[in-house]
CSV table of N, CA and C in Angstrom, one decimal:
chain,number,residue,atom,x,y,z
A,13,UNK,N,-182.1,-24.9,125.6
A,13,UNK,CA,-181.8,-25.5,124.3
A,13,UNK,C,-181.0,-24.5,123.5
A,14,UNK,N,-180.0,-25.0,122.8
A,14,UNK,CA,-179.1,-24.1,122.0
A,14,UNK,C,-179.2,-24.5,120.5
A,15,UNK,N,-179.3,-23.6,119.7
A,15,UNK,CA,-179.3,-23.8,118.2
A,15,UNK,C,-177.9,-23.4,117.7
A,16,UNK,N,-177.4,-24.2,116.8
A,16,UNK,CA,-176.1,-23.9,116.2
A,16,UNK,C,-176.3,-23.8,114.7
A,17,UNK,N,-175.7,-22.7,114.2
A,17,UNK,CA,-175.9,-22.5,112.7
A,17,UNK,C,-174.5,-22.6,112.1
A,18,UNK,N,-174.3,-23.4,111.1
A,18,UNK,CA,-173.1,-23.6,110.4
A,18,UNK,C,-173.2,-23.1,109.0
A,19,UNK,N,-172.2,-22.3,108.6
A,19,UNK,CA,-172.2,-21.8,107.2
A,19,UNK,C,-171.2,-22.6,106.4
A,20,UNK,N,-171.5,-22.9,105.2
A,20,UNK,CA,-170.7,-23.7,104.3
A,20,UNK,C,-170.5,-22.9,103.0
A,21,UNK,N,-169.3,-22.8,102.6
A,21,UNK,CA,-169.0,-22.1,101.3
A,21,UNK,C,-168.6,-23.2,100.3
A,22,UNK,N,-169.3,-23.2,99.2
A,22,UNK,CA,-169.0,-24.2,98.2
A,22,UNK,C,-169.2,-23.6,96.8
A,23,UNK,N,-168.5,-24.2,95.8
A,23,UNK,CA,-168.6,-23.7,94.5
A,23,UNK,C,-169.8,-24.4,93.7
A,24,UNK,N,-170.6,-25.2,94.4
A,24,UNK,CA,-171.7,-25.8,93.7
A,24,UNK,C,-172.8,-24.8,93.5
A,25,UNK,N,-173.5,-24.9,92.4
A,25,UNK,CA,-174.7,-24.0,92.1
A,25,UNK,C,-175.8,-24.4,93.1
A,26,UNK,N,-176.7,-23.4,93.4
A,26,UNK,CA,-177.8,-23.7,94.3
A,26,UNK,C,-178.6,-24.9,93.9
A,27,UNK,N,-179.0,-25.7,94.8
A,27,UNK,CA,-179.8,-26.9,94.5
A,27,UNK,C,-179.0,-28.1,94.0
A,28,UNK,N,-177.7,-28.0,93.8
A,28,UNK,CA,-176.9,-29.1,93.2
A,28,UNK,C,-176.7,-30.2,94.2
A,29,UNK,N,-176.8,-30.0,95.5
A,29,UNK,CA,-176.6,-31.0,96.5
A,29,UNK,C,-177.6,-30.8,97.6
A,30,UNK,N,-178.0,-32.0,98.2
A,30,UNK,CA,-179.0,-32.0,99.3
A,30,UNK,C,-178.2,-31.6,100.6
A,31,UNK,N,-178.9,-31.2,101.6
A,31,UNK,CA,-178.3,-31.0,102.9
A,31,UNK,C,-177.6,-32.2,103.4
A,32,UNK,N,-178.2,-33.4,103.2
A,32,UNK,CA,-177.5,-34.6,103.7
A,32,UNK,C,-176.2,-34.9,103.0
A,33,UNK,N,-176.1,-34.5,101.7
A,33,UNK,CA,-174.8,-34.7,101.0
A,33,UNK,C,-173.8,-33.7,101.5
A,34,UNK,N,-174.2,-32.5,101.7
A,34,UNK,CA,-173.2,-31.5,102.3
A,34,UNK,C,-172.8,-31.9,103.7
A,35,UNK,N,-173.7,-32.4,104.5
A,35,UNK,CA,-173.3,-32.9,105.8
A,35,UNK,C,-172.3,-34.1,105.7
A,36,UNK,N,-172.5,-35.0,104.8
A,36,UNK,CA,-171.6,-36.1,104.6
A,36,UNK,C,-170.2,-35.6,104.2
A,37,UNK,N,-170.1,-34.6,103.3
A,37,UNK,CA,-168.8,-34.0,102.9
A,37,UNK,C,-168.1,-33.4,104.1
A,38,UNK,N,-168.9,-32.7,104.9
A,38,UNK,CA,-168.3,-32.1,106.1
A,38,UNK,C,-167.7,-33.2,107.1
A,39,UNK,N,-168.5,-34.2,107.3
A,39,UNK,CA,-168.0,-35.3,108.1
A,39,UNK,C,-166.8,-36.0,107.5
A,40,UNK,N,-166.7,-36.1,106.2
A,40,UNK,CA,-165.6,-36.6,105.5
A,40,UNK,C,-164.3,-35.8,105.8
A,41,UNK,N,-164.5,-34.5,105.8
A,41,UNK,CA,-163.4,-33.6,106.1
A,41,UNK,C,-162.9,-33.8,107.5
A,42,UNK,N,-163.8,-34.0,108.5
A,42,UNK,CA,-163.4,-34.2,109.9
A,42,UNK,C,-162.7,-35.6,110.0
A,43,UNK,N,-163.1,-36.6,109.2
A,43,UNK,CA,-162.4,-37.9,109.1
A,43,UNK,C,-161.0,-37.7,108.8
A,44,UNK,N,-160.7,-36.9,107.8
A,44,UNK,CA,-159.3,-36.6,107.4
A,44,UNK,C,-158.6,-35.9,108.5
A,45,UNK,N,-159.2,-34.9,109.1
A,45,UNK,CA,-158.6,-34.2,110.3
A,45,UNK,C,-158.3,-35.2,111.4
A,46,UNK,N,-159.1,-36.1,111.7
A,46,UNK,CA,-158.9,-37.1,112.8
A,46,UNK,C,-157.8,-38.1,112.4
A,47,UNK,N,-157.8,-38.5,111.2
A,47,UNK,CA,-156.8,-39.6,110.8
A,47,UNK,C,-155.4,-39.0,110.5
A,48,UNK,N,-155.3,-37.8,110.1
A,48,UNK,CA,-154.0,-37.3,109.8
A,48,UNK,C,-153.5,-36.2,110.8
A,49,UNK,N,-154.2,-35.2,110.9
A,49,UNK,CA,-153.7,-34.0,111.7
A,49,UNK,C,-153.7,-34.4,113.1
A,50,UNK,N,-154.7,-35.1,113.6
A,50,UNK,CA,-154.7,-35.5,115.0
A,50,UNK,C,-153.5,-36.4,115.3
A,51,UNK,N,-153.1,-37.3,114.5
A,51,UNK,CA,-152.0,-38.2,114.7
A,51,UNK,C,-150.7,-37.3,114.6
A,52,UNK,N,-150.6,-36.4,113.7
A,52,UNK,CA,-149.4,-35.5,113.6
A,52,UNK,C,-149.3,-34.7,114.9
A,53,UNK,N,-150.4,-34.2,115.4
A,53,UNK,CA,-150.3,-33.4,116.6
A,53,UNK,C,-150.0,-34.3,117.9
A,54,UNK,N,-150.7,-35.4,118.0
A,54,UNK,CA,-150.6,-36.2,119.3
A,54,UNK,C,-149.4,-37.1,119.3
A,55,UNK,N,-149.1,-37.8,118.2
A,55,UNK,CA,-148.1,-38.8,118.1
A,55,UNK,C,-146.7,-38.2,117.9
A,56,UNK,N,-146.7,-37.3,116.9
A,56,UNK,CA,-145.4,-36.6,116.6
A,56,UNK,C,-145.2,-35.3,117.3
A,57,UNK,N,-146.1,-34.8,118.0
A,57,UNK,CA,-146.0,-33.5,118.8
A,57,UNK,C,-145.6,-32.4,117.8
A,58,UNK,N,-146.3,-32.4,116.7
A,58,UNK,CA,-145.9,-31.4,115.6
A,58,UNK,C,-146.0,-30.0,116.1
A,59,UNK,N,-147.0,-29.7,116.9
A,59,UNK,CA,-147.2,-28.3,117.4
A,59,UNK,C,-146.0,-27.8,118.3
A,60,UNK,N,-145.3,-28.7,118.9
A,60,UNK,CA,-144.2,-28.4,119.8
A,60,UNK,C,-142.9,-28.4,119.0
A,61,UNK,N,-142.9,-28.6,117.7
A,61,UNK,CA,-141.7,-28.7,117.0
A,61,UNK,C,-140.9,-27.4,117.0
A,62,UNK,N,-139.6,-27.5,117.0
A,62,UNK,CA,-138.7,-26.3,117.0
A,62,UNK,C,-138.3,-26.0,115.6
A,63,UNK,N,-138.7,-26.8,114.6
A,63,UNK,CA,-138.3,-26.6,113.2
A,63,UNK,C,-139.2,-25.5,112.6
A,64,UNK,N,-138.6,-24.4,112.4
A,64,UNK,CA,-139.4,-23.2,111.9
A,64,UNK,C,-138.8,-22.4,110.8
A,65,UNK,N,-137.7,-22.9,110.3
A,65,UNK,CA,-137.0,-22.0,109.3
A,65,UNK,C,-137.1,-22.6,107.9
A,66,UNK,N,-137.2,-21.7,106.9
A,66,UNK,CA,-137.2,-22.1,105.5
A,66,UNK,C,-138.2,-23.2,105.1
A,67,UNK,N,-137.8,-24.2,104.4
A,67,UNK,CA,-138.7,-25.2,104.0
A,67,UNK,C,-138.8,-26.4,104.9
A,68,UNK,N,-138.0,-26.4,106.0
A,68,UNK,CA,-138.0,-27.5,106.9
A,68,UNK,C,-139.3,-27.9,107.5
A,69,UNK,N,-140.2,-27.0,107.9
A,69,UNK,CA,-141.5,-27.4,108.4
A,69,UNK,C,-142.3,-28.2,107.4
A,70,UNK,N,-142.2,-27.8,106.2
A,70,UNK,CA,-143.0,-28.5,105.1
A,70,UNK,C,-142.3,-29.9,104.8
A,71,UNK,N,-141.0,-29.9,104.9
A,71,UNK,CA,-140.3,-31.2,104.7
A,71,UNK,C,-140.7,-32.2,105.8
A,72,UNK,N,-140.6,-31.7,107.0
A,72,UNK,CA,-141.0,-32.6,108.2
A,72,UNK,C,-142.4,-33.0,108.1
A,73,UNK,N,-143.3,-32.1,107.7
A,73,UNK,CA,-144.7,-32.5,107.6
A,73,UNK,C,-144.9,-33.6,106.5
A,74,UNK,N,-144.2,-33.5,105.4
A,74,UNK,CA,-144.2,-34.5,104.4
A,74,UNK,C,-143.7,-35.8,104.9
A,75,UNK,N,-142.6,-35.8,105.6
A,75,UNK,CA,-142.0,-37.1,106.2
A,75,UNK,C,-143.0,-37.7,107.2
A,76,UNK,N,-143.6,-36.9,108.0
A,76,UNK,CA,-144.6,-37.4,108.9
A,76,UNK,C,-145.8,-38.0,108.2
A,77,UNK,N,-146.3,-37.4,107.1
A,77,UNK,CA,-147.4,-37.9,106.3
A,77,UNK,C,-147.0,-39.2,105.6
A,78,UNK,N,-145.7,-39.3,105.1
A,78,UNK,CA,-145.2,-40.5,104.5
A,78,UNK,C,-145.2,-41.6,105.5
A,79,UNK,N,-144.8,-41.4,106.7
A,79,UNK,CA,-144.7,-42.4,107.8
A,79,UNK,C,-146.1,-42.9,108.1
A,80,UNK,N,-147.1,-41.9,108.3
A,80,UNK,CA,-148.4,-42.3,108.7
A,80,UNK,C,-149.1,-43.1,107.5
A,81,UNK,N,-148.9,-42.6,106.3
A,81,UNK,CA,-149.5,-43.3,105.2
A,81,UNK,C,-148.9,-44.7,105.0
A,82,UNK,N,-147.6,-44.8,105.2
A,82,UNK,CA,-147.0,-46.1,105.0
A,82,UNK,C,-147.5,-47.1,106.0
A,83,UNK,N,-147.6,-46.7,107.3
A,83,UNK,CA,-148.2,-47.6,108.3
A,83,UNK,C,-149.6,-47.9,108.1
A,84,UNK,N,-150.4,-47.0,107.6
A,84,UNK,CA,-151.8,-47.2,107.4
A,84,UNK,C,-152.0,-48.2,106.2
A,85,UNK,N,-151.1,-48.0,105.2
A,85,UNK,CA,-151.2,-48.9,104.0
A,85,UNK,C,-150.8,-50.3,104.4
A,86,UNK,N,-150.0,-50.5,105.4
A,86,UNK,CA,-149.6,-51.8,105.8
A,86,UNK,C,-150.5,-52.3,106.9
A,87,UNK,N,-151.7,-51.7,107.1
A,87,UNK,CA,-152.7,-52.2,107.9
A,87,UNK,C,-152.7,-51.8,109.4
A,88,UNK,N,-151.8,-50.9,109.7
A,88,UNK,CA,-151.8,-50.4,111.1
A,88,UNK,C,-152.8,-49.3,111.3
A,89,UNK,N,-153.5,-49.4,112.4
A,89,UNK,CA,-154.5,-48.4,112.7
A,89,UNK,C,-154.0,-47.5,113.9
A,90,UNK,N,-153.2,-48.0,114.7
A,90,UNK,CA,-152.6,-47.3,115.8
A,90,UNK,C,-151.2,-46.9,115.5
A,91,UNK,N,-151.0,-45.7,115.0
A,91,UNK,CA,-149.7,-45.3,114.5
A,91,UNK,C,-148.6,-45.3,115.6
A,92,UNK,N,-148.9,-44.9,116.8
A,92,UNK,CA,-147.9,-44.9,117.9
A,92,UNK,C,-147.4,-46.3,118.1
A,93,UNK,N,-148.2,-47.3,118.1
A,93,UNK,CA,-147.8,-48.6,118.3
A,93,UNK,C,-147.0,-49.1,117.1
A,94,UNK,N,-147.4,-48.7,115.9
A,94,UNK,CA,-146.6,-49.1,114.7
A,94,UNK,C,-145.2,-48.5,114.8
A,95,UNK,N,-145.1,-47.2,115.2
A,95,UNK,CA,-143.8,-46.6,115.3
A,95,UNK,C,-142.9,-47.3,116.3
A,96,UNK,N,-143.5,-47.7,117.5
A,96,UNK,CA,-142.7,-48.4,118.5
A,96,UNK,C,-142.2,-49.7,117.9
A,97,UNK,N,-143.1,-50.4,117.3
A,97,UNK,CA,-142.7,-51.7,116.7
A,97,UNK,C,-141.6,-51.5,115.6
A,98,UNK,N,-141.7,-50.5,114.8
A,98,UNK,CA,-140.8,-50.3,113.7
A,98,UNK,C,-139.4,-49.9,114.3
A,99,UNK,N,-139.4,-49.1,115.4
A,99,UNK,CA,-138.2,-48.7,116.0
A,99,UNK,C,-137.3,-49.8,116.6
A,100,UNK,N,-137.9,-50.9,116.8
A,100,UNK,CA,-137.2,-52.0,117.5
A,100,UNK,C,-136.2,-52.7,116.5
A,101,UNK,N,-136.4,-52.5,115.2
A,101,UNK,CA,-135.5,-53.2,114.2
A,101,UNK,C,-135.2,-52.2,113.1
A,102,UNK,N,-133.9,-52.0,112.9
A,102,UNK,CA,-133.5,-51.0,112.0
A,102,UNK,C,-133.9,-51.3,110.5
A,103,UNK,N,-134.3,-52.6,110.2
A,103,UNK,CA,-134.7,-52.9,108.8
A,103,UNK,C,-136.2,-52.7,108.6
A,104,UNK,N,-137.0,-52.7,109.7
A,104,UNK,CA,-138.4,-52.6,109.5
A,104,UNK,C,-138.9,-51.3,108.7
A,105,UNK,N,-138.3,-50.2,108.9
A,105,UNK,CA,-138.7,-49.0,108.1
A,105,UNK,C,-138.5,-49.3,106.6
A,106,UNK,N,-137.4,-49.9,106.2
A,106,UNK,CA,-137.1,-50.2,104.8
A,106,UNK,C,-138.0,-51.2,104.3
A,107,UNK,N,-138.4,-52.2,105.1
A,107,UNK,CA,-139.3,-53.2,104.7
A,107,UNK,C,-140.7,-52.6,104.5
A,108,UNK,N,-141.1,-51.7,105.4
A,108,UNK,CA,-142.4,-51.0,105.3
A,108,UNK,C,-142.5,-50.3,104.0
A,109,UNK,N,-141.4,-49.7,103.5
A,109,UNK,CA,-141.4,-48.9,102.3
A,109,UNK,C,-141.2,-49.8,101.1
A,110,UNK,N,-141.0,-51.1,101.3
A,110,UNK,CA,-140.7,-52.0,100.2
A,110,UNK,C,-139.3,-51.9,99.6
A,111,UNK,N,-138.4,-51.5,100.4
A,111,UNK,CA,-137.0,-51.3,99.9
A,111,UNK,C,-136.1,-52.5,100.3
A,112,UNK,N,-136.6,-53.5,100.9
A,112,UNK,CA,-135.7,-54.7,101.2
A,112,UNK,C,-136.3,-55.9,100.7
């Protein structure tokens, strides 16, 4: 049997939150990680990007976030499939952004 100890740093005063509340906040953080960063890594292959100079990495991350957020707002849960569908028609990205 293995015990795992996790340390959490928070600005809350002692006793301001129960252990179950803190655990829910941690799970919420992992939800963000899975919904955004995992998609950026797996679908957009962000870690393999050759963009490394000046502000370009931040700009590209912003564009990827915009793309993911737009597709999620339009009800898509599988971003890779949404990207393939959008790529088939040059007007779909504009429609997704509400520009047509």
